[in-house]
Amino acid sequence: MSYRFAEFELDTERMEFFTGGAVRTPEPEVLDLLRHLVANPERLVSRDELIEAVWDERIVLDATVSARINAARRALGDSGARQASIKTGPRRGFRFVAPLEVADGARAGEKRERSSATAQGEAARAAAIPDKPFILVLPFS
């Protein structure tokens, strides 16, 4: 799967990050963090979820997560004050907010905009019941 946003492209199959057609090589943890945030742009991703996805539930200090978030922001030309790509939900988590275009490798590079059906399908997968206690908050209709 290939994700395009601003002047960047993240190829999650080859784990390559491009800007202006040139390959950039951020740290592997930064690539994993970007991959997880870009794959879940519709929702806020908690620190615990990032630790599980990027560090495979290893014990990681909050400072390590913060350092990798800052490195991801630097790679995207973003900052903690500007937050044009990665927005922080204070004490709650992070969300990828840049306009996103998805290219599915199975369709020979054909591009498509993220549809609401795709977003709902991904949200349903993300809402699978975890092995640990959780609180589910649903919107009022």
Short mmCIF file of N, CA and C in Angstrom, two decimals:
data_model
loop_
_atom_site.label_atom_id
_atom_site.label_comp_id
_atom_site.label_asym_id
_atom_site.label_seq_id
_atom_site.Cartn_x
_atom_site.Cartn_y
_atom_site.Cartn_z
N MET A 1 0.86 -1.17 0.00
CA MET A 1 0.00 0.00 0.00
C MET A 1 0.91 1.23 0.00
N SER A 2 0.53 2.20 -0.75
CA SER A 2 1.29 3.44 -0.85
C SER A 2 0.39 4.60 -0.47
N TYR A 3 0.87 5.45 0.42
CA TYR A 3 0.12 6.61 0.88
C TYR A 3 0.84 7.87 0.40
N ARG A 4 0.09 8.80 -0.16
CA ARG A 4 0.64 10.08 -0.62
C ARG A 4 -0.04 11.21 0.13
N PHE A 5 0.78 12.14 0.58
CA PHE A 5 0.28 13.32 1.28
C PHE A 5 1.31 14.42 1.10
N ALA A 6 0.80 15.64 0.85
CA ALA A 6 1.67 16.79 0.55
C ALA A 6 2.67 16.36 -0.53
N GLU A 7 3.97 16.57 -0.29
CA GLU A 7 4.97 16.15 -1.28
C GLU A 7 5.63 14.82 -0.91
N PHE A 8 4.99 14.06 -0.02
CA PHE A 8 5.57 12.82 0.49
C PHE A 8 4.83 11.59 -0.01
N GLU A 9 5.53 10.46 0.02
CA GLU A 9 4.93 9.17 -0.27
C GLU A 9 5.53 8.15 0.68
N LEU A 10 4.68 7.32 1.27
CA LEU A 10 5.11 6.25 2.17
C LEU A 10 4.65 4.93 1.57
N ASP A 11 5.60 4.10 1.17
CA ASP A 11 5.30 2.78 0.63
C ASP A 11 5.45 1.78 1.77
N THR A 12 4.33 1.25 2.26
CA THR A 12 4.37 0.38 3.44
C THR A 12 4.81 -1.04 3.11
N GLU A 13 4.75 -1.44 1.84
CA GLU A 13 5.22 -2.78 1.48
C GLU A 13 6.74 -2.83 1.41
N ARG A 14 7.34 -1.81 0.84
CA ARG A 14 8.80 -1.75 0.74
C ARG A 14 9.43 -0.99 1.90
N MET A 15 8.57 -0.38 2.74
CA MET A 15 9.02 0.45 3.87
C MET A 15 10.01 1.51 3.39
N GLU A 16 9.54 2.29 2.40
CA GLU A 16 10.33 3.39 1.87
C GLU A 16 9.54 4.68 2.00
N PHE A 17 10.25 5.75 2.26
CA PHE A 17 9.65 7.06 2.44
C PHE A 17 10.28 7.99 1.42
N PHE A 18 9.46 8.62 0.59
CA PHE A 18 9.95 9.48 -0.49
C PHE A 18 9.49 10.92 -0.27
N THR A 19 10.33 11.84 -0.68
CA THR A 19 9.94 13.24 -0.76
C THR A 19 10.60 13.82 -2.00
N GLY A 20 9.80 14.46 -2.84
CA GLY A 20 10.32 15.01 -4.08
C GLY A 20 10.95 13.96 -4.98
N GLY A 21 10.47 12.72 -4.90
CA GLY A 21 10.99 11.64 -5.72
C GLY A 21 12.25 10.98 -5.17
N ALA A 22 12.84 11.55 -4.14
CA ALA A 22 14.05 10.99 -3.55
C ALA A 22 13.71 10.18 -2.30
N VAL A 23 14.40 9.07 -2.10
CA VAL A 23 14.18 8.23 -0.93
C VAL A 23 14.84 8.88 0.28
N ARG A 24 14.08 8.98 1.37
CA ARG A 24 14.62 9.45 2.65
C ARG A 24 14.66 8.25 3.58
N THR A 25 15.57 8.26 4.50
CA THR A 25 15.73 7.10 5.38
C THR A 25 15.65 7.50 6.86
N PRO A 26 14.44 7.74 7.35
CA PRO A 26 14.30 7.95 8.79
C PRO A 26 14.50 6.61 9.52
N GLU A 27 14.62 6.68 10.82
CA GLU A 27 14.81 5.48 11.63
C GLU A 27 13.65 4.51 11.41
N PRO A 28 13.91 3.19 11.52
CA PRO A 28 12.83 2.21 11.33
C PRO A 28 11.63 2.44 12.24
N GLU A 29 11.87 2.84 13.48
CA GLU A 29 10.75 3.09 14.40
C GLU A 29 9.91 4.27 13.92
N VAL A 30 10.56 5.27 13.32
CA VAL A 30 9.84 6.43 12.80
C VAL A 30 8.97 6.00 11.61
N LEU A 31 9.51 5.14 10.74
CA LEU A 31 8.73 4.61 9.62
C LEU A 31 7.54 3.80 10.11
N ASP A 32 7.75 2.95 11.11
CA ASP A 32 6.65 2.16 11.67
C ASP A 32 5.59 3.07 12.29
N LEU A 33 6.03 4.10 12.99
CA LEU A 33 5.11 5.03 13.61
C LEU A 33 4.30 5.77 12.54
N LEU A 34 4.96 6.26 11.49
CA LEU A 34 4.26 6.92 10.39
C LEU A 34 3.28 5.97 9.72
N ARG A 35 3.71 4.73 9.49
CA ARG A 35 2.84 3.75 8.84
C ARG A 35 1.56 3.56 9.66
N HIS A 36 1.69 3.44 10.97
CA HIS A 36 0.51 3.21 11.82
C HIS A 36 -0.40 4.44 11.84
N LEU A 37 0.18 5.62 11.95
CA LEU A 37 -0.65 6.83 11.98
C LEU A 37 -1.35 7.06 10.64
N VAL A 38 -0.64 6.86 9.53
CA VAL A 38 -1.21 7.08 8.21
C VAL A 38 -2.30 6.06 7.91
N ALA A 39 -2.15 4.85 8.42
CA ALA A 39 -3.16 3.81 8.20
C ALA A 39 -4.42 4.04 9.03
N ASN A 40 -4.35 4.92 10.03
CA ASN A 40 -5.49 5.19 10.92
C ASN A 40 -5.77 6.68 11.04
N PRO A 41 -5.99 7.38 9.91
CA PRO A 41 -6.13 8.84 10.00
C PRO A 41 -7.47 9.31 10.57
N GLU A 42 -8.47 8.44 10.58
CA GLU A 42 -9.80 8.86 11.02
C GLU A 42 -9.94 8.94 12.52
N ARG A 43 -8.95 8.45 13.24
CA ARG A 43 -9.12 8.37 14.69
C ARG A 43 -7.84 8.73 15.43
N LEU A 44 -8.01 9.00 16.71
CA LEU A 44 -6.90 9.31 17.59
C LEU A 44 -6.22 8.01 18.00
N VAL A 45 -4.90 7.94 17.85
CA VAL A 45 -4.14 6.74 18.20
C VAL A 45 -3.44 7.02 19.53
N SER A 46 -3.70 6.18 20.53
CA SER A 46 -3.12 6.39 21.86
C SER A 46 -1.65 6.00 21.89
N ARG A 47 -0.95 6.49 22.91
CA ARG A 47 0.46 6.10 23.10
C ARG A 47 0.58 4.59 23.29
N ASP A 48 -0.34 4.02 24.06
CA ASP A 48 -0.31 2.58 24.29
C ASP A 48 -0.43 1.80 22.99
N GLU A 49 -1.32 2.26 22.11
CA GLU A 49 -1.50 1.60 20.82
C GLU A 49 -0.24 1.73 19.97
N LEU A 50 0.40 2.91 20.00
CA LEU A 50 1.65 3.10 19.26
C LEU A 50 2.74 2.18 19.79
N ILE A 51 2.82 2.08 21.11
CA ILE A 51 3.84 1.20 21.72
C ILE A 51 3.60 -0.23 21.29
N GLU A 52 2.34 -0.67 21.28
CA GLU A 52 2.02 -2.03 20.86
C GLU A 52 2.35 -2.24 19.38
N ALA A 53 2.03 -1.26 18.53
CA ALA A 53 2.23 -1.40 17.08
C ALA A 53 3.69 -1.24 16.67
N VAL A 54 4.40 -0.32 17.29
CA VAL A 54 5.77 -0.01 16.87
C VAL A 54 6.81 -0.78 17.66
N TRP A 55 6.63 -0.89 18.95
CA TRP A 55 7.62 -1.52 19.80
C TRP A 55 7.20 -2.91 20.28
N ASP A 56 6.12 -3.43 19.76
CA ASP A 56 5.65 -4.78 20.08
C ASP A 56 5.53 -4.99 21.59
N GLU A 57 4.93 -4.00 22.25
CA GLU A 57 4.64 -4.04 23.68
C GLU A 57 5.88 -4.10 24.57
N ARG A 58 7.06 -3.80 24.01
CA ARG A 58 8.26 -3.71 24.87
C ARG A 58 8.12 -2.50 25.77
N ILE A 59 8.81 -2.49 26.87
CA ILE A 59 8.75 -1.36 27.79
C ILE A 59 9.50 -0.20 27.15
N VAL A 60 8.78 0.92 26.97
CA VAL A 60 9.33 2.09 26.31
C VAL A 60 8.97 3.31 27.14
N LEU A 61 9.92 4.19 27.33
CA LEU A 61 9.65 5.42 28.06
C LEU A 61 8.81 6.39 27.22
N ASP A 62 8.04 7.22 27.89
CA ASP A 62 7.27 8.24 27.18
C ASP A 62 8.19 9.15 26.38
N ALA A 63 9.38 9.39 26.91
CA ALA A 63 10.35 10.24 26.20
C ALA A 63 10.75 9.64 24.86
N THR A 64 10.81 8.31 24.79
CA THR A 64 11.14 7.63 23.53
C THR A 64 10.04 7.83 22.51
N VAL A 65 8.79 7.67 22.95
CA VAL A 65 7.66 7.88 22.04
C VAL A 65 7.66 9.33 21.57
N SER A 66 7.84 10.27 22.48
CA SER A 66 7.86 11.69 22.13
C SER A 66 8.99 11.99 21.15
N ALA A 67 10.15 11.39 21.36
CA ALA A 67 11.29 11.63 20.46
C ALA A 67 10.98 11.11 19.06
N ARG A 68 10.33 9.95 18.94
CA ARG A 68 9.99 9.40 17.63
C ARG A 68 8.89 10.22 16.95
N ILE A 69 7.93 10.72 17.72
CA ILE A 69 6.90 11.60 17.17
C ILE A 69 7.57 12.87 16.62
N ASN A 70 8.49 13.44 17.39
CA ASN A 70 9.20 14.64 16.93
C ASN A 70 10.02 14.35 15.69
N ALA A 71 10.65 13.18 15.62
CA ALA A 71 11.43 12.81 14.43
C ALA A 71 10.52 12.64 13.22
N ALA A 72 9.33 12.07 13.43
CA ALA A 72 8.36 11.92 12.33
C ALA A 72 7.90 13.30 11.87
N ARG A 73 7.66 14.19 12.79
CA ARG A 73 7.26 15.56 12.42
C ARG A 73 8.36 16.26 11.63
N ARG A 74 9.61 16.10 12.08
CA ARG A 74 10.73 16.71 11.35
C ARG A 74 10.83 16.16 9.93
N ALA A 75 10.63 14.85 9.79
CA ALA A 75 10.69 14.22 8.46
C ALA A 75 9.61 14.77 7.54
N LEU A 76 8.48 15.20 8.11
CA LEU A 76 7.36 15.74 7.34
C LEU A 76 7.40 17.26 7.24
N GLY A 77 8.45 17.88 7.81
CA GLY A 77 8.52 19.34 7.79
C GLY A 77 7.49 19.98 8.71
N ASP A 78 7.07 19.23 9.69
CA ASP A 78 6.04 19.67 10.64
C ASP A 78 6.72 20.07 11.95
N SER A 79 5.97 20.63 12.85
CA SER A 79 6.50 20.95 14.17
C SER A 79 5.40 20.76 15.20
N GLY A 80 5.78 20.75 16.45
CA GLY A 80 4.81 20.62 17.52
C GLY A 80 3.84 21.79 17.55
N ALA A 81 4.30 22.97 17.14
CA ALA A 81 3.43 24.15 17.13
C ALA A 81 2.53 24.16 15.90
N ARG A 82 3.06 23.78 14.75
CA ARG A 82 2.30 23.85 13.50
C ARG A 82 1.30 22.70 13.36
N GLN A 83 1.73 21.48 13.59
CA GLN A 83 0.90 20.26 13.57
C GLN A 83 0.03 20.14 12.32
N ALA A 84 0.64 20.33 11.14
CA ALA A 84 -0.10 20.23 9.89
C ALA A 84 -0.31 18.78 9.46
N SER A 85 0.54 17.87 9.93
CA SER A 85 0.42 16.46 9.54
C SER A 85 0.05 15.56 10.71
N ILE A 86 0.73 15.74 11.83
CA ILE A 86 0.48 14.92 13.02
C ILE A 86 -0.02 15.83 14.12
N LYS A 87 -1.28 15.65 14.50
CA LYS A 87 -1.89 16.48 15.53
C LYS A 87 -1.88 15.72 16.85
N THR A 88 -1.56 16.43 17.92
CA THR A 88 -1.52 15.84 19.25
C THR A 88 -2.83 16.12 19.97
N GLY A 89 -3.41 15.07 20.52
CA GLY A 89 -4.55 15.20 21.42
C GLY A 89 -3.97 15.15 22.82
N PRO A 90 -3.85 16.29 23.52
CA PRO A 90 -3.16 16.31 24.80
C PRO A 90 -3.61 15.20 25.74
N ARG A 91 -2.63 14.44 26.21
CA ARG A 91 -2.82 13.30 27.12
C ARG A 91 -3.74 12.22 26.56
N ARG A 92 -4.01 12.27 25.24
CA ARG A 92 -4.90 11.27 24.65
C ARG A 92 -4.23 10.49 23.53
N GLY A 93 -3.42 11.15 22.70
CA GLY A 93 -2.78 10.44 21.61
C GLY A 93 -2.47 11.34 20.43
N PHE A 94 -2.40 10.73 19.24
CA PHE A 94 -1.99 11.43 18.04
C PHE A 94 -2.90 11.03 16.88
N ARG A 95 -3.04 11.96 15.92
CA ARG A 95 -3.87 11.69 14.76
C ARG A 95 -3.20 12.27 13.53
N PHE A 96 -3.21 11.51 12.43
CA PHE A 96 -2.68 11.99 11.17
C PHE A 96 -3.75 12.82 10.49
N VAL A 97 -3.47 14.10 10.20
CA VAL A 97 -4.50 15.02 9.71
C VAL A 97 -4.26 15.55 8.29
N ALA A 98 -3.12 15.26 7.69
CA ALA A 98 -2.84 15.77 6.34
C ALA A 98 -3.77 15.07 5.34
N PRO A 99 -4.20 15.79 4.28
CA PRO A 99 -5.00 15.14 3.23
C PRO A 99 -4.23 13.97 2.64
N LEU A 100 -4.92 12.84 2.50
CA LEU A 100 -4.26 11.58 2.19
C LEU A 100 -4.82 10.96 0.92
N GLU A 101 -3.94 10.42 0.11
CA GLU A 101 -4.31 9.71 -1.11
C GLU A 101 -3.71 8.30 -0.99
N VAL A 102 -4.51 7.30 -1.27
CA VAL A 102 -4.06 5.91 -1.13
C VAL A 102 -3.93 5.28 -2.50
N ALA A 103 -2.78 4.63 -2.76
CA ALA A 103 -2.59 3.88 -3.99
C ALA A 103 -2.46 2.42 -3.59
N ASP A 104 -3.34 1.58 -4.11
CA ASP A 104 -3.36 0.16 -3.78
C ASP A 104 -2.47 -0.58 -4.76
N GLY A 105 -1.43 -1.27 -4.25
CA GLY A 105 -0.49 -1.99 -5.10
C GLY A 105 -1.17 -3.05 -5.94
N ALA A 106 -2.28 -3.61 -5.47
CA ALA A 106 -2.98 -4.67 -6.20
C ALA A 106 -3.63 -4.12 -7.47
N ARG A 107 -3.77 -2.81 -7.57
CA ARG A 107 -4.39 -2.21 -8.75
C ARG A 107 -3.35 -1.54 -9.64
N ALA A 108 -2.15 -2.04 -9.61
CA ALA A 108 -1.06 -1.57 -10.47
C ALA A 108 -0.84 -0.06 -10.34
N GLY A 109 -0.82 0.42 -9.12
CA GLY A 109 -0.51 1.81 -8.88
C GLY A 109 -1.65 2.79 -9.10
N GLU A 110 -2.86 2.31 -9.41
CA GLU A 110 -4.01 3.19 -9.60
C GLU A 110 -4.30 3.92 -8.30
N LYS A 111 -4.47 5.22 -8.37
CA LYS A 111 -4.73 6.02 -7.18
C LYS A 111 -6.23 6.12 -6.93
N ARG A 112 -6.57 6.23 -5.65
CA ARG A 112 -7.97 6.48 -5.30
C ARG A 112 -8.02 7.28 -4.02
N GLU A 113 -9.00 8.11 -3.91
CA GLU A 113 -9.20 8.88 -2.69
C GLU A 113 -9.78 7.94 -1.64
N ARG A 114 -9.49 8.22 -0.40
CA ARG A 114 -10.03 7.45 0.70
C ARG A 114 -11.53 7.64 0.76
N SER A 115 -12.28 6.58 0.64
CA SER A 115 -13.74 6.68 0.68
C SER A 115 -14.23 6.50 2.11
N SER A 116 -15.46 6.95 2.35
CA SER A 116 -16.00 6.79 3.70
C SER A 116 -16.24 5.32 4.01
N ALA A 117 -16.54 4.50 2.99
CA ALA A 117 -16.72 3.07 3.21
C ALA A 117 -15.40 2.44 3.65
N THR A 118 -14.29 2.84 3.02
CA THR A 118 -12.97 2.35 3.43
C THR A 118 -12.68 2.79 4.85
N ALA A 119 -12.96 4.04 5.15
CA ALA A 119 -12.70 4.56 6.49
C ALA A 119 -13.52 3.81 7.53
N GLN A 120 -14.79 3.52 7.21
CA GLN A 120 -15.63 2.79 8.16
C GLN A 120 -15.13 1.37 8.35
N GLY A 121 -14.68 0.73 7.27
CA GLY A 121 -14.14 -0.62 7.37
C GLY A 121 -12.89 -0.67 8.24
N GLU A 122 -12.01 0.32 8.06
CA GLU A 122 -10.80 0.37 8.88
C GLU A 122 -11.15 0.67 10.33
N ALA A 123 -12.12 1.54 10.55
CA ALA A 123 -12.53 1.86 11.92
C ALA A 123 -13.13 0.63 12.60
N ALA A 124 -13.88 -0.17 11.85
CA ALA A 124 -14.47 -1.38 12.42
C ALA A 124 -13.38 -2.38 12.80
N ARG A 125 -12.35 -2.51 11.95
CA ARG A 125 -11.22 -3.40 12.28
C ARG A 125 -10.50 -2.90 13.52
N ALA A 126 -10.30 -1.59 13.60
CA ALA A 126 -9.59 -1.01 14.73
C ALA A 126 -10.39 -1.15 16.03
N ALA A 127 -11.71 -1.24 15.89
CA ALA A 127 -12.56 -1.34 17.08
C ALA A 127 -12.69 -2.77 17.60
N ALA A 128 -11.91 -3.71 17.04
CA ALA A 128 -11.94 -5.08 17.53
C ALA A 128 -11.59 -5.10 19.01
N ILE A 129 -12.20 -5.97 19.75
CA ILE A 129 -12.03 -6.01 21.20
C ILE A 129 -10.61 -6.44 21.56
N PRO A 130 -9.88 -5.61 22.34
CA PRO A 130 -8.53 -5.96 22.75
C PRO A 130 -8.54 -6.96 23.90
N ASP A 131 -7.36 -7.52 24.22
CA ASP A 131 -7.22 -8.50 25.29
C ASP A 131 -7.20 -7.86 26.67
N LYS A 132 -7.07 -6.55 26.73
CA LYS A 132 -7.01 -5.88 28.03
C LYS A 132 -8.28 -5.05 28.25
N PRO A 133 -8.53 -4.62 29.47
CA PRO A 133 -9.74 -3.84 29.75
C PRO A 133 -9.78 -2.57 28.90
N PHE A 134 -10.98 -2.14 28.55
CA PHE A 134 -11.13 -0.94 27.72
C PHE A 134 -12.45 -0.27 28.02
N ILE A 135 -12.54 0.99 27.58
CA ILE A 135 -13.79 1.74 27.68
C ILE A 135 -14.16 2.13 26.26
N LEU A 136 -15.40 1.88 25.90
CA LEU A 136 -15.88 2.23 24.58
C LEU A 136 -16.78 3.44 24.70
N VAL A 137 -16.49 4.49 23.95
CA VAL A 137 -17.28 5.70 23.97
C VAL A 137 -17.93 5.86 22.61
N LEU A 138 -19.26 5.87 22.57
CA LEU A 138 -19.99 5.99 21.32
C LEU A 138 -20.62 7.37 21.22
N PRO A 139 -20.72 7.90 20.02
CA PRO A 139 -21.36 9.22 19.87
C PRO A 139 -22.88 9.12 20.05
N PHE A 140 -23.47 10.19 20.55
CA PHE A 140 -24.92 10.25 20.64
C PHE A 140 -25.48 10.55 19.25
N SER A 141 -26.63 10.01 18.93
CA SER A 141 -27.22 10.33 17.63
C SER A 141 -28.42 11.22 17.81
#
